[in-house]
Short mmCIF file of C-alpha atoms in Angstrom, two decimals:
data_model
loop_
_atom_site.label_atom_id
_atom_site.label_comp_id
_atom_site.label_asym_id
_atom_site.label_seq_id
_atom_site.Cartn_x
_atom_site.Cartn_y
_atom_site.Cartn_z
CA UNK A 1 3.81 -14.11 -7.63
CA UNK A 2 3.52 -11.61 -4.74
CA UNK A 3 5.13 -13.98 -2.17
CA UNK A 4 8.13 -14.77 -4.46
CA UNK A 5 8.58 -11.05 -5.26
CA UNK A 6 8.45 -10.11 -1.60
CA UNK A 7 10.94 -12.72 -0.65
CA UNK A 8 13.52 -12.14 -3.37
CA UNK A 9 12.92 -8.41 -3.89
CA UNK A 10 12.79 -7.99 -0.13
CA UNK A 11 16.18 -9.59 0.37
CA UNK A 12 17.76 -7.64 -2.50
CA UNK A 13 16.09 -4.38 -1.26
CA UNK A 14 17.43 -4.95 2.21
CA UNK A 15 21.01 -5.31 0.87
CA UNK A 16 20.58 -2.27 -1.34
CA UNK A 17 19.10 -0.34 1.53
CA UNK A 18 21.99 -1.29 3.90
CA UNK A 19 24.43 -0.29 1.21
CA UNK A 20 22.65 3.11 0.75
CA UNK A 21 22.74 3.73 4.49
CA UNK A 22 26.16 2.47 5.14
CA UNK A 23 27.91 4.45 2.30
CA UNK A 24 26.24 7.78 3.08
CA UNK A 25 28.76 10.60 3.75
CA UNK A 26 29.61 10.17 7.39
CA UNK A 27 28.13 6.63 7.40
CA UNK A 28 29.62 3.46 8.77
CA UNK A 29 31.24 2.79 5.48
CA UNK A 30 31.07 6.34 4.10
CA UNK A 31 32.06 6.62 0.46
CA UNK A 32 30.76 9.59 -1.66
CA UNK A 33 31.32 7.88 -5.06
CA UNK A 34 29.57 4.53 -4.17
CA UNK A 35 26.81 6.39 -2.51
CA UNK A 36 26.26 8.68 -5.52
CA UNK A 37 26.18 5.72 -7.92
CA UNK A 38 23.69 3.84 -5.78
CA UNK A 39 21.50 6.94 -5.34
CA UNK A 40 21.51 7.57 -9.07
CA UNK A 41 20.27 4.02 -9.96
CA UNK A 42 17.61 4.14 -7.20
CA UNK A 43 16.40 7.56 -8.25
CA UNK A 44 16.51 6.58 -12.00
CA UNK A 45 14.46 3.45 -11.79
CA UNK A 46 12.20 3.97 -8.76
CA UNK A 47 9.89 6.83 -10.15
CA UNK A 48 9.09 4.84 -13.50
CA UNK A 49 5.42 3.86 -13.45
CA UNK A 50 5.24 0.04 -13.28
CA UNK A 51 3.12 -0.16 -16.50
CA UNK A 52 6.07 1.33 -18.37
CA UNK A 53 8.80 -0.37 -16.26
CA UNK A 54 7.40 -3.79 -17.07
CA UNK A 55 7.64 -3.14 -20.73
CA UNK A 56 11.04 -1.35 -20.57
CA UNK A 57 12.78 -4.25 -18.81
CA UNK A 58 11.45 -6.93 -21.28
CA UNK A 59 14.87 -7.15 -23.06
CA UNK A 60 16.59 -7.66 -19.78
CA UNK A 61 13.96 -10.30 -18.78
CA UNK A 62 14.66 -12.22 -21.93
CA UNK A 63 18.37 -12.22 -21.18
CA UNK A 64 18.01 -13.32 -17.57
CA UNK A 65 14.82 -15.60 -17.48
CA UNK A 66 14.72 -16.45 -21.23
CA UNK A 67 11.28 -14.93 -21.91
CA UNK A 68 9.85 -11.44 -22.19
CA UNK A 69 6.18 -12.26 -21.55
CA UNK A 70 4.26 -14.39 -19.09
CA UNK A 71 4.62 -14.99 -15.30
CA UNK A 72 8.43 -15.37 -15.41
CA UNK A 73 8.78 -12.06 -16.97
CA UNK A 74 6.31 -10.43 -14.69
CA UNK A 75 8.05 -11.82 -11.56
CA UNK A 76 11.47 -10.58 -12.83
CA UNK A 77 10.07 -7.07 -13.34
CA UNK A 78 8.34 -7.06 -9.98
CA UNK A 79 11.48 -8.13 -8.23
CA UNK A 80 13.48 -5.46 -9.85
CA UNK A 81 10.88 -2.73 -9.05
CA UNK A 82 10.43 -4.05 -5.44
CA UNK A 83 14.18 -4.02 -4.87
CA UNK A 84 14.56 -0.33 -5.70
CA UNK A 85 11.54 0.71 -3.73
CA UNK A 86 12.33 -1.45 -0.74
CA UNK A 87 16.03 -0.29 -0.82
CA UNK A 88 14.94 3.29 -0.28
CA UNK A 89 12.39 2.31 2.42
CA UNK A 90 15.08 0.39 4.31
CA UNK A 91 17.62 3.30 4.03
CA UNK A 92 14.93 5.82 5.30
CA UNK A 93 14.04 3.61 8.29
CA UNK A 94 17.71 2.98 9.20
CA UNK A 95 18.65 6.62 9.37
CA UNK A 96 16.12 7.02 12.23
CA UNK A 97 18.45 4.99 14.49
CA UNK A 98 19.89 7.31 17.17
CA UNK A 99 23.61 8.10 16.53
CA UNK A 100 24.13 7.74 20.32
CA UNK A 101 23.45 3.96 19.97
CA UNK A 102 26.03 3.54 17.19
CA UNK A 103 28.66 5.58 19.10
CA UNK A 104 28.05 3.44 22.23
CA UNK A 105 28.70 0.24 20.12
CA UNK A 106 31.84 1.87 18.65
CA UNK A 107 33.15 2.74 22.13
CA UNK A 108 32.77 -0.87 23.18
CA UNK A 109 34.96 -1.87 20.13
CA UNK A 110 32.20 -3.43 17.87
CA UNK A 111 33.35 -3.87 14.20
CA UNK A 112 31.52 -1.85 11.56
CA UNK A 113 29.85 -4.97 10.22
CA UNK A 114 28.70 -5.94 13.68
CA UNK A 115 27.31 -2.43 14.25
CA UNK A 116 25.40 -2.64 10.98
CA UNK A 117 23.83 -6.08 11.51
CA UNK A 118 23.66 -6.42 15.24
CA UNK A 119 22.92 -2.77 16.29
CA UNK A 120 21.40 -0.67 13.52
CA UNK A 121 19.05 -3.33 11.86
CA UNK A 122 17.69 -4.62 15.18
CA UNK A 123 17.13 -1.02 16.46
CA UNK A 124 15.00 -0.36 13.33
CA UNK A 125 12.97 -3.59 13.44
CA UNK A 126 9.59 -1.98 14.03
CA UNK A 127 9.74 0.61 11.27
CA UNK A 128 11.35 -1.91 8.93
CA UNK A 129 8.35 -4.21 9.48
CA UNK A 130 5.98 -1.31 8.66
CA UNK A 131 8.07 -0.46 5.55
CA UNK A 132 7.85 -4.03 4.28
CA UNK A 133 4.14 -4.06 4.95
CA UNK A 134 3.88 -1.03 2.74
CA UNK A 135 5.96 -2.75 0.12
CA UNK A 136 3.73 -5.85 0.21
CA UNK A 137 0.69 -3.59 -0.54
CA UNK A 138 2.47 -1.81 -3.37
CA UNK A 139 3.57 -5.24 -4.81
CA UNK A 140 -0.03 -6.35 -4.77
CA UNK A 141 -0.94 -3.16 -6.62
CA UNK A 142 1.92 -3.64 -9.27
CA UNK A 143 0.99 -7.31 -9.81
CA UNK A 144 -2.48 -6.27 -11.13
CA UNK A 145 -0.73 -5.06 -14.22
CA UNK A 146 0.73 -8.48 -14.95
CA UNK A 147 -1.84 -9.02 -17.74
CA UNK A 148 -0.08 -6.28 -19.89
CA UNK A 149 2.51 -8.94 -20.87
CA UNK A 150 0.43 -12.05 -20.56
CA UNK A 151 1.02 -12.70 -16.88
CA UNK A 152 -1.58 -14.25 -14.49
CA UNK A 153 -2.89 -13.28 -10.99
CA UNK A 154 -6.08 -11.77 -9.70
CA UNK A 155 -5.49 -8.43 -11.43
CA UNK A 156 -5.13 -10.08 -14.86
CA UNK A 157 -8.19 -12.24 -14.14
CA UNK A 158 -10.29 -9.16 -13.33
CA UNK A 159 -9.06 -7.46 -16.48
CA UNK A 160 -9.64 -10.42 -18.80
CA UNK A 161 -12.87 -11.93 -17.47
CA UNK A 162 -14.24 -8.87 -15.59
CA UNK A 163 -13.41 -5.59 -17.39
CA UNK A 164 -13.10 -6.87 -21.00
CA UNK A 165 -16.26 -8.94 -20.78
CA UNK A 166 -18.12 -6.28 -18.84
CA UNK A 167 -18.80 -8.77 -16.02
CA UNK A 168 -19.12 -6.59 -13.10
CA UNK A 169 -19.73 -9.61 -10.60
CA UNK A 170 -16.25 -11.01 -11.65
CA UNK A 171 -14.62 -7.55 -11.37
CA UNK A 172 -16.01 -6.74 -7.87
CA UNK A 173 -15.41 -10.28 -6.60
CA UNK A 174 -11.78 -9.94 -7.49
CA UNK A 175 -11.56 -6.37 -6.05
CA UNK A 176 -12.96 -7.73 -2.80
CA UNK A 177 -10.42 -10.54 -2.72
CA UNK A 178 -7.60 -8.17 -3.34
CA UNK A 179 -8.83 -5.81 -0.64
CA UNK A 180 -9.06 -8.70 1.79
CA UNK A 181 -5.48 -9.81 1.05
CA UNK A 182 -4.25 -6.29 1.62
CA UNK A 183 -6.25 -5.92 4.86
CA UNK A 184 -4.86 -9.25 6.19
CA UNK A 185 -1.26 -8.23 5.19
CA UNK A 186 -1.57 -4.82 6.66
CA UNK A 187 -3.06 -6.22 9.98
CA UNK A 188 -0.20 -8.78 10.32
CA UNK A 189 2.37 -6.14 9.69
CA UNK A 190 0.82 -3.73 12.18
CA UNK A 191 0.77 -6.59 14.74
CA UNK A 192 4.33 -7.55 14.17
CA UNK A 193 5.56 -3.92 14.24
CA UNK A 194 3.80 -3.36 17.64
CA UNK A 195 5.55 -6.47 19.07
CA UNK A 196 8.94 -5.32 17.79
CA UNK A 197 8.45 -1.75 19.09
CA UNK A 198 7.44 -3.11 22.59
CA UNK A 199 10.45 -5.31 23.06
#
């Protein structure tokens, strides 16, 4: 569930973040109208608490994946939520790229698309990796709410067999497993970001 969300939501979030960055006023593809529309959607959906978001997008989930409950619906909601969150993370990291690097690429005749994918994104590799690591931890956190609409996963397991049955051993075993997953993910992200920053 988390891996699928990070893969699809991460890819969609990257595209959304690139669009947010490129269409900013004065940006590579600066367009105030497109930028305002994209920002409106991101700012509208991103602050919604996931426990409310997962219920609100049930009608859309039924239309797209054919069902409003269960793992398919949970993954659909997770991908949407991840896309909006990651999109903003990507944009915030891309704006840290020094304008001088972009101007240098322009002066050498590079096209706007080439500047975006071969200059801006590679320059932001380290911060982007850290941003995606943050998103991974957030997705693990959000997936724990899957049980609200009948989804599975460790969070739902802890709710059903731990919390509702007052079994503290099951609850804390699940908590420890989730913490270990997050620690491993954070450690790998930090290691990859350090390598990217030293290149």
